[in-house]
CSV table of C-alpha atoms in Angstrom, one decimal:
chain,number,residue,atom,x,y,z
A,119,UNK,CA,-183.3,45.2,118.8
A,120,UNK,CA,-180.0,46.8,117.5
A,121,UNK,CA,-176.8,44.8,117.7
A,122,UNK,CA,-173.2,45.9,118.1
A,123,UNK,CA,-169.9,44.2,117.2
A,124,UNK,CA,-167.4,45.9,119.5
A,125,UNK,CA,-163.8,47.0,118.6
A,126,UNK,CA,-162.1,44.0,120.2
A,127,UNK,CA,-164.4,41.4,118.7
A,128,UNK,CA,-163.7,39.2,115.6
A,129,UNK,CA,-166.7,37.4,114.2
A,130,UNK,CA,-166.5,34.7,111.5
A,131,UNK,CA,-169.7,33.8,109.8
A,132,UNK,CA,-172.7,35.4,108.1
A,133,UNK,CA,-174.9,37.8,110.1
A,134,UNK,CA,-178.7,38.3,109.5
A,135,UNK,CA,-180.3,41.0,111.6
A,136,UNK,CA,-183.8,42.4,111.4
A,137,UNK,CA,-182.9,45.8,112.9
A,138,UNK,CA,-179.7,47.8,112.7
A,139,UNK,CA,-176.2,46.6,113.4
A,140,UNK,CA,-173.2,48.7,114.3
A,141,UNK,CA,-169.8,47.3,113.4
A,142,UNK,CA,-166.6,48.5,115.1
A,143,UNK,CA,-164.7,45.2,115.1
A,144,UNK,CA,-163.8,42.6,112.6
A,145,UNK,CA,-166.3,40.6,110.6
A,146,UNK,CA,-165.4,37.9,108.1
A,147,UNK,CA,-168.7,37.0,106.4
A,148,UNK,CA,-171.7,38.6,104.8
A,149,UNK,CA,-174.0,41.0,106.7
A,150,UNK,CA,-177.7,41.4,106.0
A,151,UNK,CA,-179.6,43.9,108.1
A,152,UNK,CA,-182.1,46.7,107.7
A,153,UNK,CA,-179.3,49.2,108.5
A,154,UNK,CA,-175.6,48.7,108.8
A,155,UNK,CA,-173.5,51.3,110.6
A,156,UNK,CA,-169.8,50.9,110.0
A,157,UNK,CA,-167.3,52.7,112.3
A,158,UNK,CA,-163.9,53.8,111.0
A,159,UNK,CA,-162.1,51.1,113.0
A,160,UNK,CA,-164.2,48.3,111.5
A,161,UNK,CA,-162.8,45.7,109.1
A,162,UNK,CA,-165.3,43.7,107.0
A,163,UNK,CA,-164.5,41.0,104.6
A,164,UNK,CA,-167.8,40.0,102.9
A,165,UNK,CA,-170.9,41.4,101.2
A,166,UNK,CA,-173.2,43.9,102.9
């Protein structure tokens, strides 16, 4: 099932997702997923 990190969300920590993940918020940590969709408002500090 796809996941979404919304614009007003800040997440600290690593993310592991089997399906796709859409990022529109702030992520501080590494992201591992089959597909990562990054919106223009997203801010990611970590490896993808």
